[in-house]
Tab-separated table of C-alpha atoms and ligand atoms in Angstrom:
chain	number	residue	atom	x	y	z
A	1	MET	CA	0.030	0.024	0.092
A	2	PRO	CA	1.815	3.271	-1.298
A	3	ASP	CA	1.900	5.528	2.244
A	4	PHE	CA	-0.457	7.951	0.549
A	5	GLN	CA	-0.008	11.600	3.240
A	6	ALA	CA	3.253	11.307	2.195
A	7	ILE	CA	2.518	11.356	-1.416
A	8	LEU	CA	-0.013	14.315	-1.116
A	9	GLU	CA	2.793	15.873	1.182
A	10	HIS	CA	5.067	15.737	-1.691
A	11	ILE	CA	2.773	16.178	-4.614
A	12	TYR	CA	1.308	19.115	-2.772
A	13	GLN	CA	4.747	21.363	-1.694
A	14	ASP	CA	5.794	20.723	-5.581
A	15	ALA	CA	2.602	22.409	-6.488
A	16	VAL	CA	1.801	25.279	-4.428
A	17	ILE	CA	6.028	26.435	-5.692
A	18	ALA	CA	4.809	26.679	-9.498
A	19	SER	CA	5.133	29.961	-10.703
A	20	ASP	CA	1.926	29.560	-13.218
A	21	LYS	CA	-1.345	28.829	-11.640
A	22	GLY	CA	-3.659	29.724	-14.274
A	23	THR	CA	-6.522	32.045	-14.249
A	24	VAL	CA	-9.879	32.105	-12.068
A	25	ALA	CA	-12.517	32.015	-14.085
A	26	SER	CA	-13.911	35.888	-14.287
A	27	TYR	CA	-17.356	35.304	-16.275
A	28	ILE	CA	-19.279	34.928	-12.958
A	29	PRO	CA	-18.732	38.216	-11.731
A	30	GLU	CA	-19.084	36.354	-8.324
A	31	LEU	CA	-15.993	33.942	-8.296
A	32	ALA	CA	-13.190	36.196	-10.309
A	33	HIS	CA	-12.431	37.298	-6.178
A	34	ILE	CA	-11.490	34.061	-5.177
A	35	ASP	CA	-7.855	33.829	-4.400
A	36	LYS	CA	-6.358	31.529	-7.076
A	37	ASN	CA	-3.692	30.522	-3.934
A	38	ASN	CA	-5.978	28.180	-2.635
A	39	PHE	CA	-4.678	24.951	-3.209
A	40	GLY	CA	-6.445	21.619	-1.214
A	41	ILE	CA	-6.329	17.650	-2.052
A	42	HIS	CA	-8.641	15.074	0.265
A	43	LEU	CA	-8.321	11.275	-0.401
A	44	ARG	CA	-10.635	8.838	0.764
A	45	THR	CA	-10.145	4.682	0.023
A	46	SER	CA	-12.611	2.123	-0.511
A	47	ASP	CA	-10.981	1.178	2.799
A	48	GLY	CA	-12.336	4.400	4.823
A	49	ASN	CA	-9.078	5.807	4.990
A	50	ASP	CA	-8.774	9.753	4.917
A	51	TYR	CA	-5.890	11.948	3.917
A	52	GLY	CA	-5.256	15.197	3.335
A	53	VAL	CA	-3.215	18.217	2.699
A	54	GLY	CA	-3.870	22.160	2.405
A	55	ASN	CA	-7.289	24.368	2.417
A	56	TYR	CA	-8.926	20.361	1.477
A	57	ASN	CA	-12.051	21.582	4.340
A	58	LYS	CA	-12.867	24.896	2.560
A	59	PRO	CA	-16.054	25.387	1.030
A	60	PHE	CA	-15.925	26.472	-2.905
A	61	SER	CA	-18.023	26.293	-5.448
A	62	ILE	CA	-18.492	22.933	-6.982
A	63	GLN	CA	-20.437	24.557	-10.240
A	64	SER	CA	-20.118	21.384	-13.116
A	65	ILE	CA	-19.219	18.744	-10.804
A	66	SER	CA	-22.986	19.082	-9.920
A	67	LYS	CA	-23.397	17.881	-13.143
A	68	VAL	CA	-22.680	14.059	-11.871
A	69	LEU	CA	-24.330	14.861	-8.701
A	70	ALA	CA	-27.135	16.096	-10.907
A	71	LEU	CA	-27.127	12.746	-13.451
A	72	SER	CA	-27.211	10.586	-10.930
A	73	LYS	CA	-30.148	11.621	-9.744
A	74	ALA	CA	-32.135	12.114	-13.464
A	75	ILE	CA	-31.012	8.200	-13.314
A	76	ALA	CA	-31.864	7.087	-10.504
A	77	LEU	CA	-35.095	8.661	-10.725
A	78	ILE	CA	-36.192	8.041	-14.564
A	79	GLY	CA	-33.264	5.385	-15.352
A	80	GLU	CA	-32.834	4.932	-19.131
A	81	GLY	CA	-35.170	7.245	-20.148
A	82	THR	CA	-32.439	10.275	-19.432
A	83	TRP	CA	-30.426	8.998	-22.994
A	84	LYS	CA	-34.219	9.231	-25.469
A	85	ARG	CA	-33.286	13.036	-24.414
A	86	ILE	CA	-28.912	13.261	-24.379
A	87	ASP	CA	-26.260	11.392	-26.530
A	88	VAL	CA	-23.844	9.672	-24.980
A	89	GLU	CA	-20.285	11.219	-27.051
A	90	PRO	CA	-17.763	13.307	-26.491
A	91	SER	CA	-18.435	16.925	-28.125
A	92	GLY	CA	-14.584	17.573	-28.444
A	93	HIS	CA	-15.378	21.453	-27.678
A	94	PRO	CA	-16.257	24.083	-25.189
A	95	PHE	CA	-18.667	23.142	-22.463
A	96	ASN	CA	-20.857	25.747	-22.978
A	97	GLN	CA	-21.078	25.347	-26.947
A	98	LEU	CA	-23.715	26.410	-29.453
A	99	ALA	CA	-22.707	24.679	-32.167
A	100	LEU	CA	-23.227	21.258	-31.877
A	101	LEU	CA	-26.318	21.653	-30.629
A	102	GLU	CA	-28.000	23.292	-33.652
A	103	ILE	CA	-26.551	20.905	-35.973
A	104	GLU	CA	-27.353	18.020	-34.130
A	105	ASN	CA	-31.473	19.003	-33.749
A	106	GLY	CA	-31.481	19.787	-29.572
A	107	ILE	CA	-30.089	16.516	-28.738
A	108	PRO	CA	-26.392	17.504	-26.272
A	109	ARG	CA	-24.351	15.156	-27.101
A	110	ASN	CA	-23.321	14.031	-23.701
A	111	PRO	CA	-25.446	15.174	-19.887
A	112	LEU	CA	-21.962	17.180	-18.886
A	113	ILE	CA	-21.435	20.052	-20.856
A	114	ASN	CA	-24.008	22.858	-20.202
A	115	SER	CA	-26.890	21.520	-23.310
A	116	GLY	CA	-27.605	18.376	-21.834
A	117	ALA	CA	-26.566	19.188	-18.167
A	118	ILE	CA	-29.958	21.831	-18.679
A	119	VAL	CA	-32.424	18.730	-20.204
A	120	ILE	CA	-31.035	16.903	-17.058
A	121	ALA	CA	-32.138	19.797	-14.724
A	122	ASP	CA	-35.799	20.160	-16.510
A	123	ILE	CA	-35.685	16.581	-15.945
A	124	LEU	CA	-35.263	16.957	-12.540
A	125	ILE	CA	-37.384	20.071	-12.371
A	126	SER	CA	-40.207	17.799	-13.550
A	127	ASN	CA	-39.865	14.829	-11.356
A	128	LEU	CA	-39.521	16.560	-7.913
A	129	LYS	CA	-41.570	18.052	-5.864
A	130	ASN	CA	-39.275	20.970	-4.327
A	131	PRO	CA	-37.027	20.829	-6.847
A	132	LYS	CA	-33.754	22.931	-5.652
A	133	GLU	CA	-34.547	21.906	-1.998
A	134	ASP	CA	-34.632	17.804	-2.818
A	135	PHE	CA	-31.583	17.960	-4.840
A	136	LEU	CA	-29.735	19.588	-1.976
A	137	ASN	CA	-30.862	17.290	0.381
A	138	TYR	CA	-29.774	14.893	-2.380
A	139	VAL	CA	-26.321	15.368	-2.214
A	140	ARG	CA	-26.433	16.630	1.772
A	141	ASP	CA	-27.458	12.773	1.933
A	142	LEU	CA	-24.994	11.309	0.012
A	143	THR	CA	-21.963	13.266	1.561
A	144	GLY	CA	-23.808	12.665	5.235
A	145	ASP	CA	-23.639	16.515	6.078
A	146	GLU	CA	-26.775	18.656	6.122
A	147	THR	CA	-24.596	21.542	6.702
A	148	ILE	CA	-23.644	21.325	2.043
A	149	ASN	CA	-25.781	24.708	0.998
A	150	PHE	CA	-26.225	27.196	-2.397
A	151	ASN	CA	-24.068	30.486	-2.483
A	152	LYS	CA	-27.128	32.443	-3.820
A	153	ASP	CA	-24.436	35.164	-4.606
A	154	VAL	CA	-23.077	33.109	-6.819
A	155	ALA	CA	-26.523	30.943	-8.510
A	156	HIS	CA	-27.290	35.570	-8.555
A	157	SER	CA	-24.640	36.237	-10.229
A	158	GLU	CA	-24.982	33.648	-13.059
A	159	LYS	CA	-28.684	34.190	-12.902
A	160	VAL	CA	-27.668	37.771	-14.667
A	161	THR	CA	-25.418	37.214	-16.784
A	162	GLY	CA	-26.002	33.303	-17.972
A	163	PHE	CA	-26.523	35.333	-21.703
A	164	LYS	CA	-25.137	31.558	-23.148
A	165	ASN	CA	-26.381	29.743	-20.746
A	166	TYR	CA	-30.398	30.917	-21.492
A	167	ALA	CA	-29.508	30.652	-25.321
A	168	THR	CA	-28.114	27.079	-24.716
A	169	ALA	CA	-32.053	26.754	-22.536
A	170	ASN	CA	-34.225	28.262	-25.318
A	171	LEU	CA	-32.805	26.430	-28.266
A	172	LEU	CA	-33.077	23.314	-26.770
A	173	LYS	CA	-36.797	24.302	-25.975
A	174	SER	CA	-37.289	25.050	-29.730
A	175	PHE	CA	-36.505	22.143	-30.468
A	176	ASN	CA	-38.900	20.936	-28.209
A	177	ASN	CA	-36.447	18.887	-25.585
A	178	LEU	CA	-36.656	21.566	-22.562
A	179	ASN	CA	-40.528	20.957	-20.970
A	180	ASN	CA	-40.433	23.290	-18.341
A	181	PRO	CA	-40.186	27.041	-19.406
A	182	VAL	CA	-36.580	28.391	-19.691
A	183	GLU	CA	-36.332	30.846	-16.301
A	184	ASP	CA	-36.900	27.601	-14.081
A	185	VAL	CA	-34.901	25.745	-15.723
A	186	LEU	CA	-32.097	27.800	-15.379
A	187	ASP	CA	-33.199	28.969	-11.847
A	188	PHE	CA	-32.296	25.064	-10.759
A	189	TYR	CA	-29.279	24.564	-13.047
A	190	PHE	CA	-27.617	28.078	-11.444
A	191	HIS	CA	-28.219	26.959	-7.901
A	192	GLN	CA	-27.395	23.269	-8.391
A	193	CYS	CA	-23.927	25.229	-10.228
A	194	ALA	CA	-22.991	27.312	-7.144
A	195	ILE	CA	-23.111	24.930	-4.128
A	196	GLU	CA	-20.440	25.049	-1.945
A	197	MET	CA	-19.051	21.992	-0.880
A	198	THR	CA	-15.572	21.202	0.595
A	199	CYS	CA	-13.093	18.497	-1.105
A	200	GLN	CA	-13.189	16.124	1.907
A	201	GLN	CA	-17.581	16.505	0.782
A	202	LEU	CA	-16.854	16.111	-2.810
A	203	THR	CA	-14.707	12.920	-2.214
A	204	LYS	CA	-17.741	11.375	0.205
A	205	ALA	CA	-20.356	12.689	-2.331
A	206	PHE	CA	-18.753	11.075	-4.941
A	207	PHE	CA	-18.126	7.579	-2.816
A	208	PHE	CA	-20.956	5.493	-4.137
A	209	LEU	CA	-19.355	6.484	-7.535
A	210	ALA	CA	-16.315	4.225	-7.080
A	211	ASN	CA	-17.838	1.289	-4.815
A	212	LYS	CA	-20.373	0.195	-6.674
A	213	GLY	CA	-23.584	2.538	-6.394
A	214	ILE	CA	-23.510	2.354	-2.240
A	215	CYS	CA	-23.002	5.448	-0.549
A	216	MET	CA	-20.699	6.087	2.151
A	217	LEU	CA	-24.862	5.600	4.476
A	218	ASN	CA	-24.187	2.425	2.812
A	219	LYS	CA	-27.578	3.280	1.010
A	220	THR	CA	-28.188	1.603	-2.778
A	221	ARG	CA	-27.362	4.690	-4.832
A	222	LEU	CA	-27.450	3.249	-7.848
A	223	THR	CA	-27.096	-0.502	-9.474
A	224	LYS	CA	-23.453	-1.243	-10.347
A	225	SER	CA	-24.026	-0.955	-14.054
A	226	GLN	CA	-25.647	2.646	-13.450
A	227	ALA	CA	-22.329	3.455	-11.288
A	228	LYS	CA	-20.095	2.180	-14.121
A	229	ARG	CA	-21.903	4.442	-17.011
A	230	ILE	CA	-22.050	7.639	-14.966
A	231	ASN	CA	-18.064	6.641	-15.234
A	232	ALA	CA	-17.359	6.017	-18.653
A	233	LEU	CA	-19.317	9.583	-18.842
A	234	MET	CA	-17.077	11.301	-17.247
A	235	LEU	CA	-13.922	9.440	-18.104
A	236	THR	CA	-14.921	10.036	-21.667
A	237	CYS	CA	-16.735	13.109	-21.497
A	238	GLY	CA	-15.953	15.555	-18.221
A	239	PHE	CA	-13.421	17.799	-19.670
A	240	TYR	CA	-15.247	18.956	-22.190
A	241	ASP	CA	-12.272	19.282	-25.323
A	242	GLU	CA	-10.027	17.714	-22.896
A	243	ALA	CA	-11.202	14.914	-21.719
A	244	GLY	CA	-8.775	12.858	-23.897
A	245	GLU	CA	-5.975	15.101	-22.649
A	246	PHE	CA	-7.333	14.402	-18.809
A	247	ALA	CA	-7.803	10.287	-19.549
A	248	PHE	CA	-3.625	10.463	-21.181
A	249	GLU	CA	-2.155	12.028	-18.431
A	250	VAL	CA	-4.410	11.096	-15.128
A	251	GLY	CA	-6.098	7.747	-16.696
A	252	LEU	CA	-9.155	8.391	-14.397
A	253	PRO	CA	-12.985	9.342	-14.908
A	254	GLY	CA	-13.414	12.634	-13.177
A	255	LYS	CA	-15.035	15.731	-13.478
A	256	SER	CA	-13.853	19.630	-12.827
A	257	GLY	CA	-16.242	22.679	-12.483
A	258	VAL	CA	-15.414	26.592	-13.309
A	259	GLY	CA	-14.717	27.089	-9.071
A	260	GLY	CA	-11.358	24.924	-9.623
A	261	GLY	CA	-12.858	21.384	-8.253
A	262	ILE	CA	-12.086	18.443	-9.769
A	263	VAL	CA	-13.291	15.043	-8.591
A	264	ALA	CA	-11.527	11.591	-9.544
A	265	LEU	CA	-12.163	8.371	-9.233
A	266	LEU	CA	-10.565	4.879	-9.260
A	267	PRO	CA	-13.794	2.303	-8.240
A	268	ASP	CA	-13.099	-0.073	-5.361
A	269	HIS	CA	-9.716	2.119	-4.939
A	270	PHE	CA	-10.237	5.297	-4.071
A	271	VAL	CA	-11.902	9.021	-4.233
A	272	ILE	CA	-9.822	11.819	-4.863
A	273	THR	CA	-10.637	15.782	-4.369
A	274	THR	CA	-8.831	18.822	-5.083
A	275	TRP	CA	-9.437	22.184	-5.452
A	276	ALA	CA	-7.000	24.893	-7.265
A	277	PRO	CA	-9.052	27.960	-8.475
A	278	GLY	CA	-6.467	28.809	-11.700
A	279	LEU	CA	-8.199	27.618	-14.762
A	280	ASN	CA	-6.547	26.681	-17.875
A	281	LYS	CA	-7.419	27.866	-21.633
A	282	LYS	CA	-9.548	24.591	-21.367
A	283	GLY	CA	-11.815	26.095	-17.955
A	284	ASN	CA	-10.116	22.805	-16.013
A	285	SER	CA	-8.006	23.714	-12.901
A	286	LYS	CA	-4.434	23.534	-13.971
A	287	LEU	CA	-3.316	22.534	-10.603
A	288	GLY	CA	-5.453	19.813	-10.317
A	289	MET	CA	-4.812	18.558	-13.526
A	290	LEU	CA	-1.159	18.516	-12.653
A	291	THR	CA	-1.325	17.357	-9.043
A	292	LEU	CA	-3.806	14.041	-10.327
A	293	GLU	CA	-0.854	13.292	-13.056
A	294	GLN	CA	1.394	13.387	-10.544
A	295	PHE	CA	-0.475	11.048	-7.991
A	296	THR	CA	-1.317	8.058	-10.851
A	297	SER	CA	1.739	8.185	-11.478
A	298	LYS	CA	3.435	7.779	-8.407
A	299	THR	CA	0.830	5.687	-7.136
A	300	LYS	CA	0.588	3.867	-10.376
A	301	LEU	CA	-3.188	3.644	-9.708
A	302	SER	CA	-5.364	3.951	-12.603
A	303	ILE	CA	-8.050	2.593	-14.668
A	304	PHE	CA	-4.942	1.638	-16.753
B	1	LIG	N1	-21.469	27.020	-14.275
B	1	LIG	C1	-21.772	27.339	-14.804
B	1	LIG	C2	-21.778	27.551	-16.295
B	1	LIG	O1	-23.223	26.937	-16.338
B	1	LIG	C3	-21.309	26.013	-14.661
B	1	LIG	C4	-19.653	25.944	-16.025
B	1	LIG	C5	-17.765	24.694	-15.858
B	1	LIG	O2	-18.407	24.460	-14.273
B	1	LIG	N2	-17.762	24.755	-16.832
B	1	LIG	O3	-20.725	28.013	-17.030
């Protein structure tokens, strides 16, 4: 068994002195003031051991990482019906690209780009009684932590500047791939992205995907086959037009968010979360990607 704490500390020390820490996302104004020197890593192994370094207990905006949890909830609710409205192919384009959606008649390439996540939000609104509250409770329940909450300022900040997401939702609506009003779907979507969690909480929340669908509290959230499918989607689509690079460098299913978080996992072995708010040109955490590459190289633990 590798000495995980020593490996994390070593990687952390190397990464904090990096001269180029990337650029903090500023297109959501409320995220622009986050200090890019924040940096945390948290690891949980399947046998229940926890390891953390840096700011692994500081909450941050999970943004697109929420798309995996929303997808999991949608699949738990409507199963295979999900795939009537969304494809499962990598897009090879940025997360908010519109062109492909028009060419492909309103069927998003996958649920982890914005158009696909907006359709998932529509599914959740149609199937949950109190959508925002129920989804938040789902995330709290997965984590076993009642303190998790939305950052309403971040949700509002995206609401007043998210013109491209409005364009995407309207395009989906024009192709009859949105059943609820655009305003309602985006209000839900902006809130799910504005949930704040720590690295440690995210590691716990994603545990069921590394554990055949069974969460930290020993409840079955998905079947083994459904968990496998979500992991396959993270591997092929979790990093948009950098999914190939992540698979090549890191070799794990994972998901990033523009808040600077990345969650990655090796089924039956571990979940690891990094947070470093500076992003590269594709909108993925610069130090997070470097850290995870170092982690799988040093431990020799990846799916390949
Ligand atoms: N809320 C963000 C958006 O819709 C999420 C993007 C991301 O994290 N990649 O633009």
